Each structure stands twice: as structure tokens, then as C-alpha cells.
Amino acid sequence: MVIHYPNGKSYTPPVKQAQKKKRPKDISFSNRGMSLEDDLNDSNITYLTQGRAVIHKKPTPIQIVQVDYPKRSAAVIKEAYFKQASTTDYNGVYRGYYLDFEAKETKNKQSFPLKNFHQHQIDHMSACLNQKGICFVILRFASLNRLFLLEAADLLVYWNRQYQEKEKKSISLKELEKNAHEMYYNFSPRIPYLEVVDQLIEDDVHNIE
Amino acid sequence: MVIHYPNGKSYTPPVKQAQKKKRPKDISFSNRGMSLEDDLNDSNITYLTQGRAVIHKKPTPIQIVQVDYPKRSAAVIKEAYFKQASTTDYNGVYRGYYLDFEAKETKNKQSFPLKNFHQHQIDHMSACLNQKGICFVILRFASLNRLFLLEAADLLVYWNRQYQEKEKKSISLKELEKNAHEMYYNFSPRIPYLEVVDQLIEDDVHNIE
């Protein structure tokens, strides 16, 4: 049974059995990371509906090469390529604060590999921190189904460490247990990350001038 | 001569004369609005480089239908459609404040038609205002080459007016001269909109709790 979450995606009517095309079996790659993304989109819709925050995932950047304009119907993109994003995936506004974050998953059980992040995302988060934004990453250990919110300032420490010490290309689970904020799945919102953000604000870690 | 502005677009090497394909003459539609967008992207890069603000244009939302994965080369999107955005085009962080805006152009000389905006953008700006974001629209009269920054709170007044009074489907130039902030093109950044934002912040219009 396909469950259609209210995740902002357009509803595609179910295809009749007879018309169904055979799908390739190796769909794991394209689904990689979808679960965390779905949960976050769902949470953002909940927050938006409740009037608590306005947070959106940015669209995937695409380089469009060729577009057809058929008469009396919608423009069709016939050739395009995925581009690397220059920012993180999520941003928005909450109680006057600018929120900016990235979400990543790993199948590892002991540590979170830093190769999940790219230099341009690190640079973007640094720039946002300089502008007094509240920046963080949401990390999920898929096999353990554990969720952490790690502040960008702490991520930067681990990021820089990998260039100084050998064999430290990841953040250990123990380090996250100590330095990040563990979050637990809920019903609505499914990932209640604003509770951690409230804590960050109250801790005066992020003073707005 | 083609001038390549530092607008974040990938550089395309110039095609030799002999290889040049004839281009269709009616390129005006596809270029509509490019000038204001280019100037804003250029301004945002200037602000980012100067470390003054982190403002980005969101990618155009695309509904991807079919993707080919050729062996040993990049994934090619073979069928996709333009989707309507659920937010405004630009957002980011400046001095701890959340900035959110939309940019629109008209060829009119006397008034700015409200049909340039959509209900979902109005809803988004209202929601951002409720979260104490700084929201506005940048309006350009292409024929006059005049630029205005209109605060979202004022846009909402004009937007709601169109449902109350007949024949008021637009904001007159006189109203903008009185209630909006006129901006003048500069060299770097080309559209110095943060100067107006500074003014808004100093006027205590947007107090952060």
C-alpha cells in the first residue's frame, strides 16, 4: 500500500496494474536518504500549519539545456542535468531567527563519515554563522534509527580535525552522544527539531544583537 | 561583445562563428525578467563576497518525470516540468535577521499590476512576517528603469484592496513613490538593497524579541 504523506509533492494517480511498467530492481540508490527527507518535509509542513515556523527544503538545482514549448500545453524540459547546490538544503525563519540546516543519513553504526558533507556546504554554514544565523545538521543513523542535531559550530571542529589528524574522517557515535542533541521521533511533528532550537536560543548560544 | 557577469552561472566558452546556430528571433519572452534577476544575483554575490550577507535565489522547482543513467556519464533528465514555487525566490540571513523577498518587473509606466504576484507568495510572506522575518518585494519599472523596495506589510494592504475596490488591480507609481523605498543602481552591489534593510531595522519596524 502506498501512503501519500502530505509532503508537498504532487499527487500522482495510481497506475492501473495492467499499465504498470516493470521497474528496475536496484532502486535503493534513488531512495537513499528519502526517509529522513520525507520526515523533515512532513515536520516542516506541521510547523507551517501550526504557525510555528516557516522552513522549506530548497528545490534541487537543475541545469536546463533544452526546453520544448508544445502548442497549447505546458513547457517540457527535454534535457537537463543535476547541479551541485551552493547552499544547504533547508532554511527559513522561526521567532525572528534565521534557521539553516542540512540533513544526512548513514548506514554505519559506530560513526558518521564526514564525506557526507561538501566544502561548499561547510563554507555556507560558516558564512551563515558569521551573520548570526542558527545553523546545524540533522544526522540519522539508519541502522540504529537514532537522530542527532549537531550545531554547525561543532561540525566545523570535526571538519577541520580531519585535516589535522590521521584516521579521523568521521564523527564517532560517542562524540555525538556527548556533543550533539539526540532527538526522538514523535507523531506530529515527526522530528521535533524546534525543541532543540528553543534550547539553543535559551542557552543564549545564539544572541541576536 | 558578451560580458560575463559574476552571477554564479557556469561559463560557456564562446562558440566560433562558423558553428553558430541561427537563433529564433522571438527570444524576448525567455529573456523577460532576466535583467533584474541578473542584477540581484550579482548583488547577492557581492554581498556574500564582502561577508555582508548570505542571500541566495532558490532554484526553480522542477517536477522530474524521467531520468536516464548512461553508463560512465552524468545522469540526464529527459522529461521534466516547471512547478509553481511555494515560496518567494530569495531568502537568507543578514545581521541575524531573516530576509525574504521576491523580485518583479513590469513594462507599464504608470502602475505595477498585482497579477505579478500569486496568492501562495502572499501567504508565504504573511507567514514569514508572523515569524518576524524582514519581507519585501523589489519592483522594477523596466521602461522607466526605476526600482522600488516595497515592504511586504504594505504589499498586503494593496493586495487586499483589490478585492474590496473595483479597478484597483495595481499599485500606482505615485503610491510607490510615497510608500515604497526608491533604489538607485550602483556599481557594486548593483542593487544596494541592504541599505534600505538597514533603514528598516533602524526604524525599529522589525524588532526581534
CSV table of C-alpha atoms in Angstrom, one decimal:
chain,number,residue,atom,x,y,z
A,1,MET,CA,0.0,0.0,0.0
A,2,VAL,CA,1.3,3.4,-0.9
A,3,ILE,CA,0.8,6.0,1.7
A,4,HIS,CA,0.8,9.6,0.5
A,5,TYR,CA,2.2,11.8,3.1
A,6,PRO,CA,1.3,15.4,3.0
A,7,ASN,CA,4.8,16.3,2.0
A,8,GLY,CA,4.0,18.9,-0.6
A,9,LYS,CA,4.6,16.5,-3.5
A,10,SER,CA,2.0,16.5,-6.3
A,11,TYR,CA,-0.3,13.5,-6.1
A,12,THR,CA,0.2,11.1,-8.9
A,13,PRO,CA,-2.9,9.0,-9.6
A,14,PRO,CA,-2.2,5.3,-9.1
A,15,VAL,CA,-1.4,3.5,-12.3
A,16,LYS,CA,-3.6,0.5,-13.1
A,17,GLN,CA,-2.0,-2.9,-12.8
A,18,ALA,CA,-2.1,-3.6,-16.5
A,19,GLN,CA,-0.3,-0.4,-17.4
A,20,LYS,CA,2.4,-0.8,-14.8
A,21,LYS,CA,5.9,-0.8,-16.2
A,22,LYS,CA,8.4,-3.1,-14.7
A,23,ARG,CA,10.7,-1.1,-12.5
A,24,PRO,CA,14.4,-1.8,-12.3
A,25,LYS,CA,15.2,-3.7,-9.1
A,26,ASP,CA,18.1,-1.5,-8.0
A,27,ILE,CA,16.0,1.4,-6.7
A,28,SER,CA,17.9,1.5,-3.4
A,29,PHE,CA,20.3,4.3,-4.7
A,30,SER,CA,17.5,6.6,-5.7
A,31,ASN,CA,15.7,6.0,-2.4
A,32,ARG,CA,18.8,6.6,-0.4
A,33,GLY,CA,18.0,9.3,2.2
A,34,MET,CA,14.4,9.7,1.2
A,35,SER,CA,13.1,8.6,4.6
A,36,LEU,CA,14.8,11.4,6.6
A,37,GLU,CA,13.9,13.9,3.9
A,38,ASP,CA,10.2,12.8,4.0
A,39,ASP,CA,10.1,13.0,7.8
A,40,LEU,CA,11.6,16.5,7.7
A,41,ASN,CA,9.3,17.7,5.0
A,42,ASP,CA,6.4,16.4,7.0
A,43,SER,CA,7.7,18.1,10.1
A,44,ASN,CA,8.1,21.4,8.2
A,45,ILE,CA,4.5,21.2,7.0
A,46,THR,CA,3.3,20.6,10.5
A,47,TYR,CA,5.3,23.6,11.8
A,48,LEU,CA,4.0,25.7,9.0
A,49,THR,CA,0.4,24.6,9.5
A,50,GLN,CA,0.7,25.3,13.3
A,51,GLY,CA,2.1,28.8,12.5
A,52,ARG,CA,5.2,27.9,14.5
A,53,ALA,CA,7.9,28.3,11.8
A,54,VAL,CA,8.4,28.8,8.0
A,55,ILE,CA,11.0,26.3,6.9
A,56,HIS,CA,11.3,24.8,3.4
A,57,LYS,CA,13.5,22.5,1.6
A,58,LYS,CA,15.1,24.2,-1.4
A,59,PRO,CA,14.4,22.7,-4.8
A,60,THR,CA,17.1,20.5,-6.3
A,61,PRO,CA,19.2,22.8,-8.6
A,62,ILE,CA,19.0,21.8,-12.2
A,63,GLN,CA,20.9,23.0,-15.3
A,64,ILE,CA,18.3,23.2,-18.0
A,65,VAL,CA,19.7,22.6,-21.5
A,66,GLN,CA,16.7,22.1,-23.7
A,67,VAL,CA,13.0,23.0,-23.3
A,68,ASP,CA,10.2,22.3,-25.8
A,69,TYR,CA,7.2,24.6,-25.9
A,70,PRO,CA,4.4,22.4,-27.5
A,71,LYS,CA,1.4,24.4,-28.6
A,72,ARG,CA,-1.4,24.6,-26.1
A,73,SER,CA,0.4,22.6,-23.4
A,74,ALA,CA,3.0,23.0,-20.7
A,75,ALA,CA,6.7,23.5,-21.5
A,76,VAL,CA,8.6,20.3,-21.4
A,77,ILE,CA,12.2,20.1,-20.2
A,78,LYS,CA,13.8,17.6,-22.6
A,79,GLU,CA,17.4,17.8,-21.4
A,80,ALA,CA,18.7,18.8,-18.0
A,81,TYR,CA,21.4,17.9,-15.5
A,82,PHE,CA,21.7,17.9,-11.8
A,83,LYS,CA,23.8,20.7,-10.4
A,84,GLN,CA,25.7,20.8,-7.2
A,85,ALA,CA,23.9,23.0,-4.7
A,86,SER,CA,25.8,26.0,-3.3
A,87,THR,CA,23.9,26.1,0.0
A,88,THR,CA,22.4,23.7,2.5
A,89,ASP,CA,19.0,22.1,1.8
A,90,TYR,CA,16.8,23.7,4.4
A,91,ASN,CA,16.3,27.2,5.6
A,92,GLY,CA,13.6,29.6,6.9
A,93,VAL,CA,12.5,31.7,9.8
A,94,TYR,CA,11.5,30.9,13.4
A,95,ARG,CA,10.7,33.6,16.0
A,96,GLY,CA,12.8,36.1,14.1
A,97,TYR,CA,15.8,33.8,13.9
A,98,TYR,CA,17.2,32.5,10.6
A,99,LEU,CA,17.5,28.7,10.6
A,100,ASP,CA,19.7,26.9,8.2
A,101,PHE,CA,20.4,23.2,8.1
A,102,GLU,CA,21.4,20.1,6.2
A,103,ALA,CA,20.1,16.5,6.8
A,104,LYS,CA,22.2,13.4,6.2
A,105,GLU,CA,21.9,9.7,6.8
A,106,THR,CA,24.5,6.9,7.3
A,107,LYS,CA,24.2,3.1,7.4
A,108,ASN,CA,27.2,3.0,9.7
A,109,LYS,CA,26.7,2.1,13.3
A,110,GLN,CA,29.8,3.5,15.0
A,111,SER,CA,30.5,6.8,13.4
A,112,PHE,CA,29.2,9.4,10.9
A,113,PRO,CA,31.5,9.8,7.9
A,114,LEU,CA,32.4,13.4,7.1
A,115,LYS,CA,32.4,12.6,3.4
A,116,ASN,CA,28.6,13.2,3.6
A,117,PHE,CA,29.4,16.9,3.6
A,118,HIS,CA,31.0,19.0,1.0
A,119,GLN,CA,33.3,22.0,1.4
A,120,HIS,CA,30.7,24.4,-0.2
A,121,GLN,CA,28.2,23.4,2.5
A,122,ILE,CA,30.7,24.0,5.2
A,123,ASP,CA,31.6,27.4,3.7
A,124,HIS,CA,27.9,28.2,3.5
A,125,MET,CA,27.3,27.3,7.2
A,126,SER,CA,30.4,29.3,8.2
A,127,ALA,CA,29.0,32.4,6.3
A,128,CYS,CA,25.6,31.9,7.9
A,129,LEU,CA,27.1,31.7,11.4
A,130,ASN,CA,29.0,34.9,10.7
A,131,GLN,CA,25.6,36.5,10.0
A,132,LYS,CA,24.3,35.1,13.4
A,133,GLY,CA,22.1,32.5,11.8
A,134,ILE,CA,21.2,29.3,13.7
A,135,CYS,CA,22.9,26.6,11.7
A,136,PHE,CA,23.1,22.9,12.3
A,137,VAL,CA,23.0,19.4,10.7
A,138,ILE,CA,20.5,16.6,11.4
A,139,LEU,CA,22.3,13.3,11.4
A,140,ARG,CA,20.5,9.9,11.2
A,141,PHE,CA,22.0,6.5,11.9
A,142,ALA,CA,19.6,4.5,9.7
A,143,SER,CA,20.6,1.1,11.1
A,144,LEU,CA,20.2,2.3,14.7
A,145,ASN,CA,17.3,4.7,13.9
A,146,ARG,CA,18.9,7.3,16.0
A,147,LEU,CA,18.7,11.0,15.3
A,148,PHE,CA,21.1,13.8,16.3
A,149,LEU,CA,21.1,17.6,15.9
A,150,LEU,CA,24.7,18.8,15.7
A,151,GLU,CA,25.4,22.5,15.8
A,152,ALA,CA,27.3,23.8,12.8
A,153,ALA,CA,30.0,25.3,15.1
A,154,ASP,CA,30.7,21.8,16.4
A,155,LEU,CA,30.6,20.3,13.0
A,156,LEU,CA,33.3,22.8,11.9
A,157,VAL,CA,35.6,21.5,14.6
A,158,TYR,CA,35.2,17.9,13.4
A,159,TRP,CA,35.5,19.0,9.8
A,160,ASN,CA,38.8,20.8,10.5
A,161,ARG,CA,40.1,18.0,12.6
A,162,GLN,CA,40.2,15.6,9.6
A,163,TYR,CA,42.9,17.7,8.0
A,164,GLN,CA,45.0,17.7,11.2
A,165,GLU,CA,44.8,14.1,12.5
A,166,LYS,CA,45.0,10.9,10.5
A,167,GLU,CA,42.2,8.4,10.6
A,168,LYS,CA,39.6,10.9,11.8
A,169,LYS,CA,37.5,11.2,8.7
A,170,SER,CA,34.3,10.8,10.8
A,171,ILE,CA,32.5,11.8,14.0
A,172,SER,CA,32.1,8.9,16.4
A,173,LEU,CA,28.8,8.0,17.8
A,174,LYS,CA,30.2,8.5,21.3
A,175,GLU,CA,31.2,12.1,20.3
A,176,LEU,CA,27.7,12.7,19.1
A,177,GLU,CA,26.2,11.3,22.2
A,178,LYS,CA,28.3,13.7,24.2
A,179,ASN,CA,28.3,16.9,22.0
A,180,ALA,CA,25.2,16.7,19.9
A,181,HIS,CA,21.5,16.8,20.8
A,182,GLU,CA,19.7,13.5,20.4
A,183,MET,CA,16.2,13.7,19.1
A,184,TYR,CA,13.4,11.1,19.3
A,185,TYR,CA,10.7,10.5,16.6
A,186,ASN,CA,7.3,11.9,17.5
A,187,PHE,CA,3.9,11.8,15.9
A,188,SER,CA,3.4,15.4,14.9
A,189,PRO,CA,5.9,16.8,14.0
A,190,ARG,CA,7.7,13.6,13.4
A,191,ILE,CA,11.1,15.2,14.0
A,192,PRO,CA,10.6,17.9,16.7
A,193,TYR,CA,13.8,19.7,16.0
A,194,LEU,CA,12.4,23.1,17.1
A,195,GLU,CA,12.5,21.9,20.7
A,196,VAL,CA,16.3,21.7,20.4
A,197,VAL,CA,16.4,25.1,18.6
A,198,ASP,CA,14.4,26.6,21.6
A,199,GLN,CA,17.1,25.2,23.9
A,200,LEU,CA,19.8,26.7,21.8
A,201,ILE,CA,18.1,30.1,21.9
A,202,GLU,CA,17.5,29.9,25.6
A,203,ASP,CA,21.1,28.9,26.2
A,204,ASP,CA,22.0,32.3,24.8
A,205,VAL,CA,24.4,30.5,22.4
A,206,HIS,CA,22.9,32.5,19.6
A,207,ASN,CA,22.5,36.0,20.7
A,208,ILE,CA,20.9,38.4,18.3
A,209,GLU,CA,22.4,41.8,18.6
B,1,MET,CA,30.6,41.8,-27.0
B,2,VAL,CA,29.3,39.4,-24.4
B,3,ILE,CA,30.0,40.5,-20.9
B,4,HIS,CA,30.1,37.6,-18.4
B,5,TYR,CA,28.9,38.9,-15.0
B,6,PRO,CA,29.9,37.0,-11.9
B,7,ASN,CA,26.4,35.8,-11.5
B,8,GLY,CA,27.0,32.2,-10.4
B,9,LYS,CA,26.2,30.9,-13.9
B,10,SER,CA,28.6,28.4,-15.4
B,11,TYR,CA,30.8,29.9,-18.1
B,12,THR,CA,30.1,28.7,-21.6
B,13,PRO,CA,33.0,29.1,-23.9
B,14,PRO,CA,32.1,31.3,-26.9
B,15,VAL,CA,31.1,29.3,-30.0
B,16,LYS,CA,33.1,30.0,-33.1
B,17,GLN,CA,31.2,32.0,-35.8
B,18,ALA,CA,31.1,29.1,-38.2
B,19,GLN,CA,29.5,26.8,-35.7
B,20,LYS,CA,26.9,29.3,-34.6
B,21,LYS,CA,23.3,28.1,-35.0
B,22,LYS,CA,20.7,30.6,-36.1
B,23,ARG,CA,18.6,31.6,-33.0
B,24,PRO,CA,14.9,32.2,-33.2
B,25,LYS,CA,14.2,35.9,-33.3
B,26,ASP,CA,11.5,35.9,-30.6
B,27,ILE,CA,13.7,35.5,-27.6
B,28,SER,CA,12.0,38.3,-25.8
B,29,PHE,CA,9.8,36.0,-23.7
B,30,SER,CA,12.6,33.9,-22.4
B,31,ASN,CA,14.6,37.0,-21.5
B,32,ARG,CA,11.7,38.6,-19.7
B,33,GLY,CA,12.8,39.5,-16.2
B,34,MET,CA,16.4,38.3,-16.7
B,35,SER,CA,17.9,41.8,-16.2
B,36,LEU,CA,16.5,42.3,-12.7
B,37,GLU,CA,17.4,38.7,-11.8
B,38,ASP,CA,20.9,39.1,-13.1
B,39,ASP,CA,21.4,42.3,-11.2
B,40,LEU,CA,20.1,40.8,-8.0
B,41,ASN,CA,22.2,37.6,-8.3
B,42,ASP,CA,25.2,39.9,-9.0
B,43,SER,CA,24.4,42.0,-5.9
B,44,ASN,CA,24.0,38.8,-3.7
B,45,ILE,CA,27.4,37.6,-4.8
B,46,THR,CA,28.9,41.0,-4.0
B,47,TYR,CA,27.3,40.9,-0.5
B,48,LEU,CA,28.4,37.3,0.0
B,49,THR,CA,32.0,38.1,-1.1
B,50,GLN,CA,32.1,41.1,1.2
B,51,GLY,CA,30.9,39.0,4.1
B,52,ARG,CA,27.9,41.3,4.5
B,53,ALA,CA,25.0,38.9,4.0
B,54,VAL,CA,24.2,35.4,2.8
B,55,ILE,CA,21.3,35.7,0.3
B,56,HIS,CA,20.6,33.2,-2.4
B,57,LYS,CA,18.0,32.8,-5.1
B,58,LYS,CA,16.2,29.5,-4.7
B,59,PRO,CA,16.5,27.1,-7.7
B,60,THR,CA,13.5,26.8,-9.9
B,61,PRO,CA,11.3,23.9,-8.7
B,62,ILE,CA,11.1,21.1,-11.3
B,63,GLN,CA,8.9,18.0,-11.4
B,64,ILE,CA,11.2,15.3,-12.7
B,65,VAL,CA,9.5,12.6,-14.6
B,66,GLN,CA,12.2,10.6,-16.4
B,67,VAL,CA,15.9,10.3,-15.8
B,68,ASP,CA,18.4,8.3,-17.8
B,69,TYR,CA,21.6,7.0,-16.2
B,70,PRO,CA,24.0,6.4,-19.0
B,71,LYS,CA,27.0,4.3,-18.1
B,72,ARG,CA,30.1,6.3,-17.2
B,73,SER,CA,28.4,9.7,-17.6
B,74,ALA,CA,26.2,12.0,-15.6
B,75,ALA,CA,22.5,11.4,-15.1
B,76,VAL,CA,20.4,13.1,-17.8
B,77,ILE,CA,16.9,14.4,-17.1
B,78,LYS,CA,14.9,13.5,-20.2
B,79,GLU,CA,11.4,14.7,-19.1
B,80,ALA,CA,10.6,17.3,-16.5
B,81,TYR,CA,8.1,20.1,-16.0
B,82,PHE,CA,8.2,23.5,-14.3
B,83,LYS,CA,6.4,23.5,-11.0
B,84,GLN,CA,4.9,26.5,-9.2
B,85,ALA,CA,7.1,27.6,-6.3
B,86,SER,CA,5.5,27.6,-2.8
B,87,THR,CA,7.7,30.4,-1.5
B,88,THR,CA,9.4,33.6,-2.8
B,89,ASP,CA,12.5,33.4,-4.8
B,90,TYR,CA,15.1,34.9,-2.5
B,91,ASN,CA,16.0,34.4,1.2
B,92,GLY,CA,18.9,34.4,3.6
B,93,VAL,CA,20.4,35.9,6.6
B,94,TYR,CA,21.7,39.4,7.4
B,95,ARG,CA,23.0,40.5,10.8
B,96,GLY,CA,20.9,37.8,12.5
B,97,TYR,CA,17.8,38.8,10.6
B,98,TYR,CA,15.9,36.6,8.2
B,99,LEU,CA,15.4,38.3,4.8
B,100,ASP,CA,12.8,37.1,2.3
B,101,PHE,CA,11.9,38.7,-0.9
B,102,GLU,CA,10.5,38.4,-4.4
B,103,ALA,CA,11.6,40.5,-7.5
B,104,LYS,CA,9.2,41.5,-10.3
B,105,GLU,CA,9.3,43.7,-13.4
B,106,THR,CA,6.7,45.5,-15.4
B,107,LYS,CA,6.8,47.3,-18.8
B,108,ASN,CA,4.0,49.6,-17.5
B,109,LYS,CA,4.8,53.2,-16.8
B,110,GLN,CA,2.0,54.3,-14.5
B,111,SER,CA,1.4,51.3,-12.2
B,112,PHE,CA,2.5,47.9,-11.1
B,113,PRO,CA,0.0,45.2,-11.8
B,114,LEU,CA,-0.8,42.9,-8.8
B,115,LYS,CA,-1.2,40.0,-11.2
B,116,ASN,CA,2.6,39.7,-11.0
B,117,PHE,CA,2.1,38.1,-7.6
B,118,HIS,CA,0.4,34.9,-6.6
B,119,GLN,CA,-1.7,34.0,-3.6
B,120,HIS,CA,0.9,31.4,-2.4
B,121,GLN,CA,3.6,34.1,-2.4
B,122,ILE,CA,1.4,36.4,-0.4
B,123,ASP,CA,0.6,33.6,2.0
B,124,HIS,CA,4.3,32.8,2.4
B,125,MET,CA,5.2,36.5,3.1
B,126,SER,CA,2.4,36.7,5.7
B,127,ALA,CA,3.7,33.6,7.4
B,128,CYS,CA,7.3,35.0,7.4
B,129,LEU,CA,6.1,38.3,8.8
B,130,ASN,CA,4.4,36.4,11.6
B,131,GLN,CA,7.8,34.8,12.4
B,132,LYS,CA,9.3,38.3,12.4
B,133,GLY,CA,11.2,38.0,9.2
B,134,ILE,CA,12.0,41.0,7.1
B,135,CYS,CA,10.0,40.6,3.9
B,136,PHE,CA,9.7,42.8,0.9
B,137,VAL,CA,9.4,42.9,-2.9
B,138,ILE,CA,11.7,44.6,-5.3
B,139,LEU,CA,9.7,46.2,-8.1
B,140,ARG,CA,11.3,47.4,-11.4
B,141,PHE,CA,9.6,49.6,-14.0
B,142,ALA,CA,11.6,48.4,-17.0
B,143,SER,CA,10.6,51.3,-19.3
B,144,LEU,CA,11.4,53.9,-16.7
B,145,ASN,CA,14.4,51.9,-15.3
B,146,ARG,CA,13.1,52.8,-11.8
B,147,LEU,CA,13.5,50.4,-8.8
B,148,PHE,CA,11.4,50.3,-5.6
B,149,LEU,CA,11.6,48.2,-2.4
B,150,LEU,CA,8.1,47.8,-1.1
B,151,GLU,CA,7.7,46.2,2.4
B,152,ALA,CA,5.5,43.1,2.4
B,153,ALA,CA,3.2,44.6,5.1
B,154,ASP,CA,2.4,47.4,2.6
B,155,LEU,CA,2.1,45.0,-0.3
B,156,LEU,CA,-0.5,43.1,1.7
B,157,VAL,CA,-2.6,46.3,2.0
B,158,TYR,CA,-2.6,46.8,-1.8
B,159,TRP,CA,-3.2,43.1,-2.3
B,160,ASN,CA,-6.3,43.0,-0.1
B,161,ARG,CA,-7.6,46.3,-1.6
B,162,GLN,CA,-8.1,44.7,-5.0
B,163,TYR,CA,-10.8,42.5,-3.5
B,164,GLN,CA,-12.6,45.5,-1.9
B,165,GLU,CA,-12.5,48.2,-4.6
B,166,LYS,CA,-13.1,47.9,-8.3
B,167,GLU,CA,-10.4,49.0,-10.8
B,168,LYS,CA,-7.6,48.7,-8.2
B,169,LYS,CA,-5.8,45.7,-9.6
B,170,SER,CA,-2.5,47.5,-9.4
B,171,ILE,CA,-0.3,49.8,-7.3
B,172,SER,CA,0.2,53.2,-8.9
B,173,LEU,CA,3.6,54.7,-9.4
B,174,LYS,CA,2.5,57.6,-7.2
B,175,GLU,CA,1.7,55.3,-4.4
B,176,LEU,CA,5.1,53.6,-4.7
B,177,GLU,CA,6.8,57.0,-4.8
B,178,LYS,CA,5.1,57.8,-1.5
B,179,ASN,CA,5.1,54.4,0.4
B,180,ALA,CA,8.0,52.4,-1.1
B,181,HIS,CA,11.7,53.0,-0.9
B,182,GLU,CA,13.2,54.0,-4.3
B,183,MET,CA,16.6,52.5,-5.0
B,184,TYR,CA,19.2,53.6,-7.5
B,185,TYR,CA,21.6,51.4,-9.5
B,186,ASN,CA,25.1,51.3,-8.2
B,187,PHE,CA,28.3,49.7,-9.3
B,188,SER,CA,29.0,47.1,-6.6
B,189,PRO,CA,26.5,45.9,-5.5
B,190,ARG,CA,24.4,46.9,-8.5
B,191,ILE,CA,21.2,47.0,-6.4
B,192,PRO,CA,22.2,48.1,-2.9
B,193,TYR,CA,19.0,46.9,-1.2
B,194,LEU,CA,20.7,46.2,2.1
B,195,GLU,CA,20.9,50.0,2.6
B,196,VAL,CA,17.1,50.0,2.7
B,197,VAL,CA,17.1,47.0,5.0
B,198,ASP,CA,19.5,48.8,7.4
B,199,GLN,CA,17.0,51.7,7.4
B,200,LEU,CA,14.1,49.3,8.2
B,201,ILE,CA,16.0,47.7,11.1
B,202,GLU,CA,17.0,51.2,12.5
B,203,ASP,CA,13.4,52.4,12.2
B,204,ASP,CA,12.6,49.6,14.7
B,205,VAL,CA,9.9,48.4,12.3
B,206,HIS,CA,11.2,44.9,12.7
B,207,ASN,CA,12.0,44.3,16.3
B,208,ILE,CA,13.4,41.0,17.2
B,209,GLU,CA,12.1,39.8,20.5
